[in-house]
mmCIF file of C-alpha atoms in Angstrom:
data_model
loop_
_atom_site.group_PDB
_atom_site.id
_atom_site.type_symbol
_atom_site.label_atom_id
_atom_site.label_comp_id
_atom_site.label_asym_id
_atom_site.label_seq_id
_atom_site.Cartn_x
_atom_site.Cartn_y
_atom_site.Cartn_z
ATOM 1 C CA MET A 720 -3.089 17.795 29.771
ATOM 2 C CA THR A 721 -4.754 20.026 27.179
ATOM 3 C CA ARG A 722 -1.124 20.667 25.938
ATOM 4 C CA PHE A 723 -0.336 17.289 25.502
ATOM 5 C CA LEU A 724 -3.398 16.303 23.828
ATOM 6 C CA PHE A 725 -2.630 19.306 21.424
ATOM 7 C CA ILE A 726 0.773 17.618 20.864
ATOM 8 C CA ALA A 727 -0.273 14.542 20.283
ATOM 9 C CA ALA A 728 -2.841 15.533 17.657
ATOM 10 C CA LEU A 729 -0.403 17.631 15.958
ATOM 11 C CA ALA A 730 2.247 14.589 15.762
ATOM 12 C CA ALA A 731 -0.496 12.295 14.362
ATOM 13 C CA SER A 732 -1.626 14.637 11.589
ATOM 14 C CA SER A 733 2.055 15.244 10.653
ATOM 15 C CA SER A 734 2.781 11.634 10.118
ATOM 16 C CA VAL A 735 0.119 11.106 8.116
ATOM 17 C CA ALA A 736 0.732 13.934 5.789
ATOM 18 C CA SER A 737 4.286 12.925 5.575
ATOM 19 C CA ALA A 738 3.318 9.445 4.153
ATOM 20 C CA GLN A 739 4.156 8.434 0.683
ATOM 21 C CA ALA A 740 1.688 7.953 -1.592
ATOM 22 C CA VAL A 741 1.157 4.784 -3.722
ATOM 23 C CA THR A 742 -1.680 4.692 -6.390
ATOM 24 C CA VAL A 743 -3.131 1.062 -6.508
ATOM 25 C CA THR A 744 -5.133 -0.133 -9.942
ATOM 26 C CA LEU A 745 -7.138 -3.205 -9.587
ATOM 27 C CA THR A 746 -8.700 -5.139 -12.804
ATOM 28 C CA GLU A 747 -9.114 -8.706 -14.086
ATOM 29 C CA PHE A 748 -6.469 -10.015 -13.240
ATOM 30 C CA LYS A 749 -3.978 -7.126 -12.695
ATOM 31 C CA LEU A 750 -2.721 -5.361 -9.794
ATOM 32 C CA GLY A 751 -0.962 -1.879 -10.890
ATOM 33 C CA LEU A 752 1.220 0.173 -8.939
ATOM 34 C CA SER A 753 2.247 3.651 -9.394
ATOM 35 C CA ARG A 754 5.763 2.814 -8.066
ATOM 36 C CA ASP A 755 7.536 -0.464 -7.164
ATOM 37 C CA THR A 756 10.279 0.994 -4.865
ATOM 38 C CA VAL A 757 9.533 3.265 -1.970
ATOM 39 C CA LYS A 758 11.433 4.385 1.131
ATOM 40 C CA ALA A 759 10.811 2.960 4.726
ATOM 41 C CA GLY A 760 8.102 4.624 6.976
ATOM 42 C CA PRO A 761 4.393 5.538 6.537
ATOM 43 C CA VAL A 762 2.972 4.582 2.987
ATOM 44 C CA THR A 763 -0.673 5.399 1.826
ATOM 45 C CA PHE A 764 -1.957 3.082 -0.778
ATOM 46 C CA ASN A 765 -4.780 4.845 -2.786
ATOM 47 C CA ILE A 766 -6.542 2.142 -3.996
ATOM 48 C CA THR A 767 -9.054 1.822 -7.017
ATOM 49 C CA ASN A 768 -11.043 -0.947 -8.445
ATOM 50 C CA ASP A 769 -11.432 -0.304 -12.214
ATOM 51 C CA GLY A 770 -12.196 -3.902 -12.901
ATOM 52 C CA THR A 771 -16.070 -5.467 -13.295
ATOM 53 C CA MET A 772 -15.852 -7.697 -10.124
ATOM 54 C CA ASN A 773 -14.552 -7.011 -6.609
ATOM 55 C CA HIS A 774 -11.099 -7.059 -5.890
ATOM 56 C CA GLY A 775 -9.355 -6.353 -2.567
ATOM 57 C CA PHE A 776 -5.695 -5.114 -1.483
ATOM 58 C CA PHE A 777 -3.191 -6.971 0.778
ATOM 59 C CA VAL A 778 0.491 -6.159 1.693
ATOM 60 C CA ARG A 779 2.141 -8.785 3.496
ATOM 61 C CA GLY A 780 6.115 -8.986 4.615
ATOM 62 C CA GLY A 781 8.187 -7.631 7.296
ATOM 63 C CA GLY A 782 6.158 -8.903 9.777
ATOM 64 C CA LEU A 783 3.168 -6.820 8.456
ATOM 65 C CA ALA A 784 -0.348 -8.586 6.982
ATOM 66 C CA LYS A 785 -2.926 -5.723 6.496
ATOM 67 C CA GLY A 786 -5.230 -5.219 3.662
ATOM 68 C CA SER A 787 -8.046 -3.079 2.326
ATOM 69 C CA LYS A 788 -11.841 -3.977 2.364
ATOM 70 C CA GLU A 789 -13.303 -5.684 -0.232
ATOM 71 C CA LEU A 790 -14.012 -3.159 -3.170
ATOM 72 C CA PRO A 791 -17.041 -3.411 -5.315
ATOM 73 C CA LYS A 792 -16.425 -2.095 -9.272
ATOM 74 C CA GLY A 793 -15.795 1.403 -9.096
ATOM 75 C CA GLU A 794 -15.069 2.021 -5.633
ATOM 76 C CA THR A 795 -11.617 3.208 -3.916
ATOM 77 C CA ALA A 796 -10.500 2.975 -0.811
ATOM 78 C CA ASN A 797 -7.057 4.450 1.104
ATOM 79 C CA LEU A 798 -4.639 1.785 3.266
ATOM 80 C CA THR A 799 -1.865 3.299 5.294
ATOM 81 C CA VAL A 800 0.678 1.275 6.889
ATOM 82 C CA THR A 801 4.186 1.880 7.990
ATOM 83 C CA LEU A 802 6.984 -0.428 6.337
ATOM 84 C CA LYS A 803 10.221 -1.510 7.087
ATOM 85 C CA PRO A 804 13.266 -1.951 4.517
ATOM 86 C CA GLY A 805 12.695 -5.114 2.656
ATOM 87 C CA THR A 806 10.535 -6.666 -0.108
ATOM 88 C CA TYR A 807 6.699 -7.099 0.194
ATOM 89 C CA ASP A 808 4.240 -9.090 -1.530
ATOM 90 C CA VAL A 809 0.913 -7.087 -2.434
ATOM 91 C CA TYR A 810 -2.029 -8.812 -3.859
ATOM 92 C CA CYS A 811 -5.555 -9.100 -4.399
ATOM 93 C CA PRO A 812 -6.300 -11.810 -1.588
ATOM 94 C CA LEU A 813 -10.365 -12.387 -2.646
ATOM 95 C CA SER A 814 -11.624 -15.771 -3.576
ATOM 96 C CA ASP A 815 -9.309 -17.880 -1.806
ATOM 97 C CA GLY A 816 -6.031 -16.873 -3.178
ATOM 98 C CA SER A 817 -7.457 -17.404 -6.570
ATOM 99 C CA HIS A 818 -6.908 -13.863 -7.894
ATOM 100 C CA ARG A 819 -3.778 -13.620 -6.791
ATOM 101 C CA LYS A 820 -2.870 -16.812 -8.815
ATOM 102 C CA ALA A 821 -4.885 -15.491 -11.983
ATOM 103 C CA GLY A 822 -1.919 -12.691 -11.491
ATOM 104 C CA MET A 823 -3.125 -9.975 -9.453
ATOM 105 C CA GLU A 824 0.276 -9.633 -7.207
ATOM 106 C CA LYS A 825 3.315 -7.559 -7.345
ATOM 107 C CA LYS A 826 6.543 -7.460 -5.387
ATOM 108 C CA LEU A 827 6.993 -3.769 -3.245
ATOM 109 C CA VAL A 828 10.535 -2.949 -2.538
ATOM 110 C CA VAL A 829 11.117 -0.623 0.617
ATOM 111 C CA VAL A 830 14.525 1.146 1.130
ATOM 112 C CA ALA A 831 16.202 2.692 3.906
ATOM 113 C CA GLY A 832 17.523 5.894 2.151
ATOM 114 C CA ASP A 833 15.189 8.305 -0.486
ATOM 115 C CA ALA A 834 13.461 5.930 -2.681
ATOM 116 C CA SER A 835 13.252 9.183 -5.172
ATOM 117 C CA LYS A 836 16.734 9.346 -5.908
ATOM 118 C CA PRO A 837 18.333 6.888 -8.339
ATOM 119 C CA LYS A 838 21.876 5.250 -6.693
ATOM 120 C CA LYS A 839 24.715 5.247 -8.817
ATOM 121 C CA PRO A 840 26.370 2.531 -10.598
ATOM 122 C CA GLY A 841 28.863 1.345 -7.847
ATOM 123 C CA ALA A 842 27.592 3.182 -5.049
#
């Protein structure tokens, strides 16, 4: 039993360690991503509110709908999710969607292969 728990803990820590990181910067009324394409699998969004009012971060697509807590100005949070290939909407969900409508939204593309290697034309 102890051996099983150790193996389960090791597997959990290695999956977190292998998550891709995306830096998210929230301001009025922009949402910045350090990259707009990632490979499928675990992704950790490192979120910072550099704005002057509260903001949040939400990921929707591929059957996933998950977000961070509401962040006061100057605060940070992390959100780790497992993404499948496809296109996801990422946005600030605050104020009944008015932050999103004001421009705090982006598209995130998730590819099946290695997102760090550019594809050759015609491949």
